[in-house]
PDB file of C-alpha atoms in Angstrom:
ATOM      1  CA  MET A   1      40.826  21.197-121.409  1.00  0.00           C
ATOM      2  CA  GLU A   2      41.734  19.067-124.411  1.00  0.00           C
ATOM      3  CA  THR A   3      43.815  16.769-122.234  1.00  0.00           C
ATOM      4  CA  ALA A   4      40.989  16.337-119.713  1.00  0.00           C
ATOM      5  CA  ALA A   5      38.492  15.628-122.480  1.00  0.00           C
ATOM      6  CA  LYS A   6      40.807  13.025-123.961  1.00  0.00           C
ATOM      7  CA  LYS A   7      41.164  11.320-120.587  1.00  0.00           C
ATOM      8  CA  ASN A   8      37.403  11.214-120.008  1.00  0.00           C
ATOM      9  CA  ARG A   9      36.333   9.981-123.435  1.00  0.00           C
ATOM     10  CA  THR A  10      34.991   6.480-124.028  1.00  0.00           C
ATOM     11  CA  ARG A  11      37.591   3.883-125.009  1.00  0.00           C
ATOM     12  CA  ARG A  12      36.518   1.675-127.917  1.00  0.00           C
ATOM     13  CA  ILE A  13      37.883  -1.855-128.388  1.00  0.00           C
ATOM     14  CA  LEU A  14      37.295  -4.119-131.403  1.00  0.00           C
ATOM     15  CA  ILE A  15      37.759  -7.890-131.084  1.00  0.00           C
ATOM     16  CA  SER A  16      37.920 -10.495-133.840  1.00  0.00           C
ATOM     17  CA  GLN A  17      38.937 -14.101-133.257  1.00  0.00           C
ATOM     18  CA  HIS A  18      38.765 -16.908-135.815  1.00  0.00           C
ATOM     19  CA  ALA A  19      36.938 -14.365-138.046  1.00  0.00           C
ATOM     20  CA  THR A  20      33.667 -15.245-136.290  1.00  0.00           C
ATOM     21  CA  ILE A  21      32.125 -15.962-132.880  1.00  0.00           C
ATOM     22  CA  THR A  22      32.454 -19.601-131.851  1.00  0.00           C
ATOM     23  CA  HIS A  23      29.883 -21.085-129.472  1.00  0.00           C
ATOM     24  CA  TYR A  24      32.524 -21.865-126.845  1.00  0.00           C
ATOM     25  CA  ARG A  25      33.666 -18.226-126.725  1.00  0.00           C
ATOM     26  CA  VAL A  26      30.239 -16.630-126.202  1.00  0.00           C
ATOM     27  CA  ARG A  27      30.376 -16.903-122.414  1.00  0.00           C
ATOM     28  CA  PHE A  28      33.734 -15.118-122.340  1.00  0.00           C
ATOM     29  CA  TYR A  29      32.282 -12.180-124.260  1.00  0.00           C
ATOM     30  CA  GLU A  30      29.248 -12.149-121.962  1.00  0.00           C
ATOM     31  CA  LEU A  31      31.485 -11.905-118.895  1.00  0.00           C
ATOM     32  CA  LEU A  32      33.603  -9.267-120.601  1.00  0.00           C
ATOM     33  CA  GLU A  33      30.485  -7.177-121.182  1.00  0.00           C
ATOM     34  CA  GLN A  34      29.411  -7.592-117.555  1.00  0.00           C
ATOM     35  CA  ARG A  35      32.776  -6.572-116.141  1.00  0.00           C
ATOM     36  CA  ARG A  36      33.963  -3.918-118.560  1.00  0.00           C
ATOM     37  CA  PRO A  37      34.537  -0.391-117.197  1.00  0.00           C
ATOM     38  CA  ARG A  38      31.563   1.818-118.011  1.00  0.00           C
ATOM     39  CA  ASP A  39      33.754   4.190-120.000  1.00  0.00           C
ATOM     40  CA  TRP A  40      34.906   1.328-122.252  1.00  0.00           C
ATOM     41  CA  GLU A  41      33.005  -0.198-125.168  1.00  0.00           C
ATOM     42  CA  PHE A  42      33.654  -3.579-126.789  1.00  0.00           C
ATOM     43  CA  ASP A  43      32.508  -4.699-130.232  1.00  0.00           C
ATOM     44  CA  VAL A  44      33.047  -8.242-131.538  1.00  0.00           C
ATOM     45  CA  VAL A  45      33.316  -8.882-135.291  1.00  0.00           C
ATOM     46  CA  PHE A  46      30.644 -11.247-136.626  1.00  0.00           C
ATOM     47  CA  ASP A  47      29.215 -11.796-140.093  1.00  0.00           C
ATOM     48  CA  THR A  48      25.463 -12.185-139.512  1.00  0.00           C
ATOM     49  CA  HIS A  49      25.158 -13.994-142.856  1.00  0.00           C
ATOM     50  CA  GLU A  50      27.083 -16.851-141.227  1.00  0.00           C
ATOM     51  CA  ALA A  51      23.996 -17.678-139.164  1.00  0.00           C
ATOM     52  CA  GLN A  52      22.140 -18.771-142.325  1.00  0.00           C
ATOM     53  CA  ASN A  53      25.074 -19.949-144.429  1.00  0.00           C
ATOM     54  CA  PRO A  54      27.963 -20.932-142.143  1.00  0.00           C
ATOM     55  CA  ARG A  55      31.363 -21.212-143.777  1.00  0.00           C
ATOM     56  CA  LEU A  56      33.730 -20.234-140.982  1.00  0.00           C
ATOM     57  CA  TYR A  57      32.236 -22.288-138.154  1.00  0.00           C
ATOM     58  CA  VAL A  58      29.316 -24.686-138.426  1.00  0.00           C
ATOM     59  CA  GLU A  59      28.130 -24.754-134.794  1.00  0.00           C
ATOM     60  CA  PRO A  60      24.929 -22.618-134.666  1.00  0.00           C
ATOM     61  CA  ILE A  61      24.730 -19.596-132.363  1.00  0.00           C
ATOM     62  CA  ASP A  62      21.876 -17.189-131.618  1.00  0.00           C
ATOM     63  CA  TRP A  63      23.640 -13.906-132.341  1.00  0.00           C
ATOM     64  CA  GLN A  64      20.438 -11.840-132.098  1.00  0.00           C
ATOM     65  CA  HIS A  65      20.334 -12.420-128.339  1.00  0.00           C
ATOM     66  CA  PHE A  66      23.959 -11.629-127.552  1.00  0.00           C
ATOM     67  CA  PRO A  67      24.179  -9.237-124.566  1.00  0.00           C
ATOM     68  CA  PHE A  68      27.319  -7.728-126.093  1.00  0.00           C
ATOM     69  CA  SER A  69      27.719  -5.553-129.171  1.00  0.00           C
ATOM     70  CA  ILE A  70      28.767  -6.980-132.542  1.00  0.00           C
ATOM     71  CA  LEU A  71      30.273  -5.310-135.603  1.00  0.00           C
ATOM     72  CA  ASP A  72      28.650  -6.885-138.651  1.00  0.00           C
ATOM     73  CA  ALA A  73      31.267  -7.511-141.343  1.00  0.00           C
ATOM     74  CA  HIS A  74      30.726  -9.293-144.645  1.00  0.00           C
ATOM     75  CA  THR A  75      33.163 -12.145-145.285  1.00  0.00           C
ATOM     76  CA  HIS A  76      34.950 -13.007-148.531  1.00  0.00           C
ATOM     77  CA  ILE A  77      36.863 -16.299-148.685  1.00  0.00           C
ATOM     78  CA  LEU A  78      39.349 -17.244-151.384  1.00  0.00           C
ATOM     79  CA  LYS A  79      40.090 -20.943-151.196  1.00  0.00           C
ATOM     80  CA  GLY A  80      43.711 -21.857-150.643  1.00  0.00           C
ATOM     81  CA  GLY A  81      45.744 -23.561-147.942  1.00  0.00           C
ATOM     82  CA  THR A  82      43.884 -25.347-145.143  1.00  0.00           C
ATOM     83  CA  ARG A  83      41.445 -22.575-144.232  1.00  0.00           C
ATOM     84  CA  GLY A  84      41.459 -20.199-147.174  1.00  0.00           C
ATOM     85  CA  ILE A  85      42.374 -16.532-147.512  1.00  0.00           C
ATOM     86  CA  ILE A  86      39.891 -14.228-145.773  1.00  0.00           C
ATOM     87  CA  TRP A  87      38.876 -10.598-146.157  1.00  0.00           C
ATOM     88  CA  GLN A  88      36.202  -9.013-143.948  1.00  0.00           C
ATOM     89  CA  SER A  89      34.664  -5.585-144.430  1.00  0.00           C
ATOM     90  CA  PHE A  90      35.748  -3.899-141.201  1.00  0.00           C
ATOM     91  CA  PHE A  91      39.139  -2.501-142.243  1.00  0.00           C
ATOM     92  CA  TRP A  92      37.994   1.118-142.663  1.00  0.00           C
ATOM     93  CA  ARG A  93      35.777   1.069-139.571  1.00  0.00           C
ATOM     94  CA  ALA A  94      38.632  -0.293-137.448  1.00  0.00           C
ATOM     95  CA  ARG A  95      40.417   3.066-137.622  1.00  0.00           C
ATOM     96  CA  LYS A  96      37.911   4.535-135.136  1.00  0.00           C
ATOM     97  CA  TYR A  97      38.870   2.134-132.349  1.00  0.00           C
ATOM     98  CA  ASP A  98      41.471   2.731-129.676  1.00  0.00           C
ATOM     99  CA  ALA A  99      42.583  -0.894-129.883  1.00  0.00           C
ATOM    100  CA  VAL A 100      41.960  -3.827-132.213  1.00  0.00           C
ATOM    101  CA  ILE A 101      42.437  -7.353-130.842  1.00  0.00           C
ATOM    102  CA  THR A 102      42.700 -10.283-133.276  1.00  0.00           C
ATOM    103  CA  ASP A 103      44.382 -13.643-133.564  1.00  0.00           C
ATOM    104  CA  ASN A 104      47.527 -13.752-135.704  1.00  0.00           C
ATOM    105  CA  PHE A 105      46.124 -15.823-138.580  1.00  0.00           C
ATOM    106  CA  VAL A 106      48.216 -14.358-141.405  1.00  0.00           C
ATOM    107  CA  ALA A 107      45.836 -15.500-144.158  1.00  0.00           C
ATOM    108  CA  HIS A 108      43.208 -13.133-142.756  1.00  0.00           C
ATOM    109  CA  LEU A 109      44.134 -10.111-144.843  1.00  0.00           C
ATOM    110  CA  THR A 110      41.982  -7.684-142.854  1.00  0.00           C
ATOM    111  CA  TYR A 111      44.018  -8.477-139.751  1.00  0.00           C
ATOM    112  CA  LEU A 112      47.188  -7.555-141.606  1.00  0.00           C
ATOM    113  CA  ALA A 113      45.627  -4.428-143.073  1.00  0.00           C
ATOM    114  CA  THR A 114      44.370  -3.074-139.742  1.00  0.00           C
ATOM    115  CA  HIS A 115      47.979  -3.020-138.578  1.00  0.00           C
ATOM    116  CA  LEU A 116      48.254   0.145-140.676  1.00  0.00           C
ATOM    117  CA  TRP A 117      46.041   1.999-138.195  1.00  0.00           C
ATOM    118  CA  ARG A 118      48.886   1.821-135.683  1.00  0.00           C
ATOM    119  CA  LEU A 119      50.258   4.780-137.645  1.00  0.00           C
ATOM    120  CA  THR A 120      47.238   6.823-136.539  1.00  0.00           C
ATOM    121  CA  GLY A 121      47.318   5.710-132.900  1.00  0.00           C
ATOM    122  CA  THR A 122      45.255   2.518-132.817  1.00  0.00           C
ATOM    123  CA  ARG A 123      46.857  -0.136-130.636  1.00  0.00           C
ATOM    124  CA  ARG A 124      47.034  -3.705-131.992  1.00  0.00           C
ATOM    125  CA  ALA A 125      46.935  -6.773-129.773  1.00  0.00           C
ATOM    126  CA  ALA A 126      47.295 -10.464-130.609  1.00  0.00           C
ATOM    127  CA  TRP A 127      45.173 -13.150-128.961  1.00  0.00           C
ATOM    128  CA  GLY A 128      46.101 -16.810-129.164  1.00  0.00           C
ATOM    129  CA  HIS A 129      49.270 -18.629-130.174  1.00  0.00           C
ATOM    130  CA  THR A 130      52.767 -17.337-130.817  1.00  0.00           C
ATOM    131  CA  ARG A 131      53.320 -19.849-133.611  1.00  0.00           C
ATOM    132  CA  ASP A 132      52.047 -23.068-135.142  1.00  0.00           C
ATOM    133  CA  ARG A 133      53.598 -25.816-133.004  1.00  0.00           C
ATOM    134  CA  GLN A 134      52.438 -28.480-135.447  1.00  0.00           C
ATOM    135  CA  THR A 135      54.672 -27.310-138.303  1.00  0.00           C
ATOM    136  CA  PRO A 136      57.210 -30.087-139.032  1.00  0.00           C
ATOM    137  CA  GLN A 137      60.808 -29.250-139.922  1.00  0.00           C
ATOM    138  CA  ASN A 138      60.284 -30.625-143.423  1.00  0.00           C
ATOM    139  CA  ALA A 139      57.156 -28.534-144.044  1.00  0.00           C
ATOM    140  CA  ARG A 140      56.581 -27.080-147.489  1.00  0.00           C
ATOM    141  CA  TRP A 141      58.516 -23.900-148.212  1.00  0.00           C
ATOM    142  CA  LEU A 142      55.332 -21.806-148.280  1.00  0.00           C
ATOM    143  CA  LYS A 143      54.411 -22.969-144.772  1.00  0.00           C
ATOM    144  CA  GLN A 144      57.946 -22.292-143.548  1.00  0.00           C
ATOM    145  CA  MET A 145      57.843 -18.790-145.042  1.00  0.00           C
ATOM    146  CA  SER A 146      54.464 -18.217-143.410  1.00  0.00           C
ATOM    147  CA  GLU A 147      55.833 -19.158-139.992  1.00  0.00           C
ATOM    148  CA  ARG A 148      58.899 -16.918-140.430  1.00  0.00           C
ATOM    149  CA  PHE A 149      56.630 -14.034-141.360  1.00  0.00           C
ATOM    150  CA  LYS A 150      54.384 -14.782-138.381  1.00  0.00           C
ATOM    151  CA  ARG A 151      57.360 -14.587-135.988  1.00  0.00           C
ATOM    152  CA  ALA A 152      58.408 -11.224-137.402  1.00  0.00           C
ATOM    153  CA  TYR A 153      54.789 -10.040-137.443  1.00  0.00           C
ATOM    154  CA  PHE A 154      54.349 -11.071-133.811  1.00  0.00           C
ATOM    155  CA  LYS A 155      57.069  -8.712-132.639  1.00  0.00           C
ATOM    156  CA  THR A 156      55.155  -5.706-134.005  1.00  0.00           C
ATOM    157  CA  TRP A 157      52.163  -6.175-131.694  1.00  0.00           C
ATOM    158  CA  ASP A 158      51.512  -3.741-128.855  1.00  0.00           C
ATOM    159  CA  PHE A 159      50.120  -6.424-126.532  1.00  0.00           C
ATOM    160  CA  PHE A 160      49.682 -10.211-126.395  1.00  0.00           C
ATOM    161  CA  PHE A 161      46.785 -12.141-124.837  1.00  0.00           C
ATOM    162  CA  ALA A 162      48.202 -15.661-124.507  1.00  0.00           C
ATOM    163  CA  TYR A 163      46.063 -18.801-124.539  1.00  0.00           C
ATOM    164  CA  THR A 164      48.190 -20.388-121.820  1.00  0.00           C
ATOM    165  CA  GLU A 165      51.140 -19.675-119.550  1.00  0.00           C
ATOM    166  CA  GLY A 166      53.208 -21.846-121.907  1.00  0.00           C
ATOM    167  CA  GLU A 167      52.449 -19.473-124.776  1.00  0.00           C
ATOM    168  CA  ALA A 168      53.387 -16.533-122.557  1.00  0.00           C
ATOM    169  CA  GLN A 169      56.752 -18.168-121.820  1.00  0.00           C
ATOM    170  CA  ILE A 170      57.377 -18.665-125.535  1.00  0.00           C
ATOM    171  CA  ALA A 171      56.554 -14.998-126.152  1.00  0.00           C
ATOM    172  CA  ARG A 172      58.982 -13.893-123.449  1.00  0.00           C
ATOM    173  CA  GLY A 173      61.584 -16.169-125.033  1.00  0.00           C
ATOM    174  CA  MET A 174      61.039 -14.242-128.279  1.00  0.00           C
ATOM    175  CA  ASN A 175      61.955 -11.058-126.344  1.00  0.00           C
ATOM    176  CA  PHE A 176      58.358  -9.840-126.246  1.00  0.00           C
ATOM    177  CA  PRO A 177      58.078  -7.567-123.162  1.00  0.00           C
ATOM    178  CA  GLY A 178      56.603  -9.438-120.213  1.00  0.00           C
ATOM    179  CA  ASN A 179      54.641  -6.390-119.045  1.00  0.00           C
ATOM    180  CA  ARG A 180      52.694  -6.500-122.314  1.00  0.00           C
ATOM    181  CA  ILE A 181      51.492 -10.108-121.902  1.00  0.00           C
ATOM    182  CA  ALA A 182      48.306 -11.341-120.199  1.00  0.00           C
ATOM    183  CA  VAL A 183      47.294 -15.012-119.903  1.00  0.00           C
ATOM    184  CA  LEU A 184      43.613 -15.718-120.632  1.00  0.00           C
ATOM    185  CA  ASN A 185      43.818 -19.496-120.040  1.00  0.00           C
ATOM    186  CA  ASN A 186      42.168 -20.327-123.371  1.00  0.00           C
ATOM    187  CA  THR A 187      38.794 -18.784-122.396  1.00  0.00           C
ATOM    188  CA  ILE A 188      36.853 -21.822-123.627  1.00  0.00           C
ATOM    189  CA  ASP A 189      33.497 -22.374-121.933  1.00  0.00           C
ATOM    190  CA  ILE A 190      33.159 -26.120-121.245  1.00  0.00           C
ATOM    191  CA  THR A 191      30.331 -25.900-118.697  1.00  0.00           C
ATOM    192  CA  ALA A 192      27.740 -27.553-120.954  1.00  0.00           C
ATOM    193  CA  GLU A 193      30.212 -30.205-122.147  1.00  0.00           C
ATOM    194  CA  ARG A 194      31.243 -31.027-118.567  1.00  0.00           C
ATOM    195  CA  ALA A 195      27.584 -31.359-117.500  1.00  0.00           C
ATOM    196  CA  ALA A 196      26.866 -33.667-120.457  1.00  0.00           C
ATOM    197  CA  TYR A 197      29.918 -35.802-119.644  1.00  0.00           C
ATOM    198  CA  GLU A 198      28.965 -36.139-115.981  1.00  0.00           C
ATOM    199  CA  ALA A 199      25.388 -37.052-116.933  1.00  0.00           C
ATOM    200  CA  ILE A 200      26.429 -39.988-119.121  1.00  0.00           C
ATOM    201  CA  GLN A 201      29.425 -41.157-117.075  1.00  0.00           C
ATOM    202  CA  PRO A 202      27.350 -43.668-115.036  1.00  0.00           C
ATOM    203  CA  ARG A 203      26.216 -45.230-118.327  1.00  0.00           C
ATOM    204  CA  ARG A 204      29.740 -45.608-119.697  1.00  0.00           C
ATOM    205  CA  GLU A 205      29.794 -49.400-119.921  1.00  0.00           C
ATOM    206  CA  GLN A 206      26.320 -49.542-121.449  1.00  0.00           C
ATOM    207  CA  LEU A 207      27.267 -46.939-124.061  1.00  0.00           C
ATOM    208  CA  ARG A 208      30.390 -48.923-124.952  1.00  0.00           C
ATOM    209  CA  ALA A 209      28.296 -52.045-125.397  1.00  0.00           C
ATOM    210  CA  ASP A 210      25.708 -50.163-127.479  1.00  0.00           C
ATOM    211  CA  ALA A 211      28.545 -48.964-129.733  1.00  0.00           C
ATOM    212  CA  GLY A 212      29.595 -52.571-130.313  1.00  0.00           C
ATOM    213  CA  PHE A 213      32.729 -52.675-128.155  1.00  0.00           C
ATOM    214  CA  ALA A 214      33.648 -55.757-126.163  1.00  0.00           C
ATOM    215  CA  ALA A 215      34.593 -55.464-122.509  1.00  0.00           C
ATOM    216  CA  ASP A 216      38.291 -55.976-123.315  1.00  0.00           C
ATOM    217  CA  ASN A 217      38.442 -53.476-126.209  1.00  0.00           C
ATOM    218  CA  LYS A 218      40.765 -50.498-125.866  1.00  0.00           C
ATOM    219  CA  VAL A 219      39.198 -47.548-127.698  1.00  0.00           C
ATOM    220  CA  LEU A 220      41.155 -44.631-129.148  1.00  0.00           C
ATOM    221  CA  LEU A 221      38.882 -41.653-129.901  1.00  0.00           C
ATOM    222  CA  TYR A 222      39.950 -38.816-132.225  1.00  0.00           C
ATOM    223  CA  VAL A 223      37.741 -35.717-132.464  1.00  0.00           C
ATOM    224  CA  GLY A 224      38.847 -32.903-134.748  1.00  0.00           C
ATOM    225  CA  ARG A 225      39.490 -31.709-138.259  1.00  0.00           C
ATOM    226  CA  LEU A 226      41.118 -34.140-140.650  1.00  0.00           C
ATOM    227  CA  ILE A 227      43.803 -31.874-142.081  1.00  0.00           C
ATOM    228  CA  ALA A 228      47.514 -32.318-142.716  1.00  0.00           C
ATOM    229  CA  ASP A 229      48.436 -30.013-139.811  1.00  0.00           C
ATOM    230  CA  LYS A 230      46.848 -32.523-137.410  1.00  0.00           C
ATOM    231  CA  ARG A 231      49.262 -35.281-138.560  1.00  0.00           C
ATOM    232  CA  ILE A 232      46.477 -37.659-139.584  1.00  0.00           C
ATOM    233  CA  ASP A 233      49.055 -39.821-141.373  1.00  0.00           C
ATOM    234  CA  PHE A 234      50.886 -40.258-138.054  1.00  0.00           C
ATOM    235  CA  LEU A 235      47.606 -41.146-136.335  1.00  0.00           C
ATOM    236  CA  ALA A 236      46.920 -43.848-138.930  1.00  0.00           C
ATOM    237  CA  GLU A 237      50.455 -45.250-138.764  1.00  0.00           C
ATOM    238  CA  SER A 238      50.492 -45.271-134.956  1.00  0.00           C
ATOM    239  CA  PHE A 239      47.115 -46.953-134.666  1.00  0.00           C
ATOM    240  CA  ALA A 240      48.095 -49.620-137.199  1.00  0.00           C
ATOM    241  CA  ALA A 241      51.189 -50.392-135.109  1.00  0.00           C
ATOM    242  CA  ALA A 242      49.122 -50.516-131.904  1.00  0.00           C
ATOM    243  CA  TRP A 243      46.550 -52.850-133.475  1.00  0.00           C
ATOM    244  CA  ASN A 244      49.249 -55.167-134.847  1.00  0.00           C
ATOM    245  CA  ALA A 245      50.682 -55.435-131.337  1.00  0.00           C
ATOM    246  CA  ASP A 246      47.270 -55.798-129.668  1.00  0.00           C
ATOM    247  CA  PRO A 247      44.202 -56.567-131.840  1.00  0.00           C
ATOM    248  CA  THR A 248      41.809 -55.474-129.070  1.00  0.00           C
ATOM    249  CA  TRP A 249      42.428 -51.832-130.042  1.00  0.00           C
ATOM    250  CA  ARG A 250      39.647 -49.908-131.817  1.00  0.00           C
ATOM    251  CA  LEU A 251      39.764 -46.461-133.448  1.00  0.00           C
ATOM    252  CA  VAL A 252      36.768 -44.105-133.533  1.00  0.00           C
ATOM    253  CA  VAL A 253      37.047 -40.860-135.510  1.00  0.00           C
ATOM    254  CA  VAL A 254      34.664 -37.897-135.362  1.00  0.00           C
ATOM    255  CA  GLY A 255      35.525 -35.208-137.887  1.00  0.00           C
ATOM    256  CA  ALA A 256      35.916 -34.448-141.563  1.00  0.00           C
ATOM    257  CA  GLY A 257      38.454 -32.917-143.890  1.00  0.00           C
ATOM    258  CA  PRO A 258      40.789 -33.500-146.827  1.00  0.00           C
ATOM    259  CA  GLN A 259      42.749 -36.194-144.950  1.00  0.00           C
ATOM    260  CA  MET A 260      39.701 -38.450-144.598  1.00  0.00           C
ATOM    261  CA  ASN A 261      41.078 -40.706-147.356  1.00  0.00           C
ATOM    262  CA  VAL A 262      44.069 -41.600-145.147  1.00  0.00           C
ATOM    263  CA  LEU A 263      41.741 -43.040-142.516  1.00  0.00           C
ATOM    264  CA  GLU A 264      39.475 -44.642-145.104  1.00  0.00           C
ATOM    265  CA  ASP A 265      42.509 -46.503-146.451  1.00  0.00           C
ATOM    266  CA  LEU A 266      43.369 -47.636-142.921  1.00  0.00           C
ATOM    267  CA  ARG A 267      39.789 -48.783-142.304  1.00  0.00           C
ATOM    268  CA  ASP A 268      39.751 -50.794-145.527  1.00  0.00           C
ATOM    269  CA  LYS A 269      43.049 -52.529-144.691  1.00  0.00           C
ATOM    270  CA  LEU A 270      41.957 -53.684-141.230  1.00  0.00           C
ATOM    271  CA  PRO A 271      39.148 -56.093-140.298  1.00  0.00           C
ATOM    272  CA  ASN A 272      35.597 -54.777-140.276  1.00  0.00           C
ATOM    273  CA  GLY A 273      34.749 -52.779-137.148  1.00  0.00           C
ATOM    274  CA  VAL A 274      38.311 -51.966-136.105  1.00  0.00           C
ATOM    275  CA  VAL A 275      38.121 -48.403-137.473  1.00  0.00           C
ATOM    276  CA  THR A 276      34.863 -46.417-137.318  1.00  0.00           C
ATOM    277  CA  LEU A 277      34.562 -43.091-139.161  1.00  0.00           C
ATOM    278  CA  HIS A 278      31.566 -40.989-138.144  1.00  0.00           C
ATOM    279  CA  GLY A 279      32.381 -37.893-140.199  1.00  0.00           C
ATOM    280  CA  ALA A 280      31.431 -34.432-138.915  1.00  0.00           C
ATOM    281  CA  ILE A 281      28.839 -34.312-136.132  1.00  0.00           C
ATOM    282  CA  THR A 282      27.176 -31.023-135.147  1.00  0.00           C
TER     283      THR A 282
END
């Protein structure tokens, strides 16, 4: 009887990715809720205070109308590194789940701590990347130690949800069992972005002219965080070389971060209008 009851009980899964719910991942969770087995339950970690005072992700989302269940967890952030050290208040509650799925961001201390519940039967799964591919060989010793720890940490997971088939191949190369890998193909919802792109595509030349570009200008667009991991120094050096070889090149940057000064220096060294910095746009 006990065995039958165990088989028939509801399976509970907890998911946390990037310590919040990003707008481009909402559709994935909606589809997951629609297609989940009825004897399975999914909760997604989200700090509802982030809706009023966003620190983890600035793009607004309407969490009160999510069709899936959330686990509200208060977030504490200690500044350090590129993203800070994070603790969220779901460690103790995580013990009640059959499986906990998170990314492998090692500075999220709650992710590390919930690994302890494997001792009581909770399965742990990683979702995302096997490693940081942007880490240079001459990275600071702390970053190198972090990546070594991440590789060792990765091998302790019970399952791996890979962003891409390439990540799955890397995992298999690290001797992670292939039958414990599933490829989710990044799970980013780009429907709205694709519709917006297609809507303005016929106006491309007019938009270029409105932005001040000549017909013969070649425009390099960078959209993203301005942090050391993104090799902003390499971007600046490469663009300077391209412009010296062909002065019709223009650089447009959308984003903000501690490496902004690198691009500001580049802008100030080149003629007016060659480099345009828009900062963060939401």
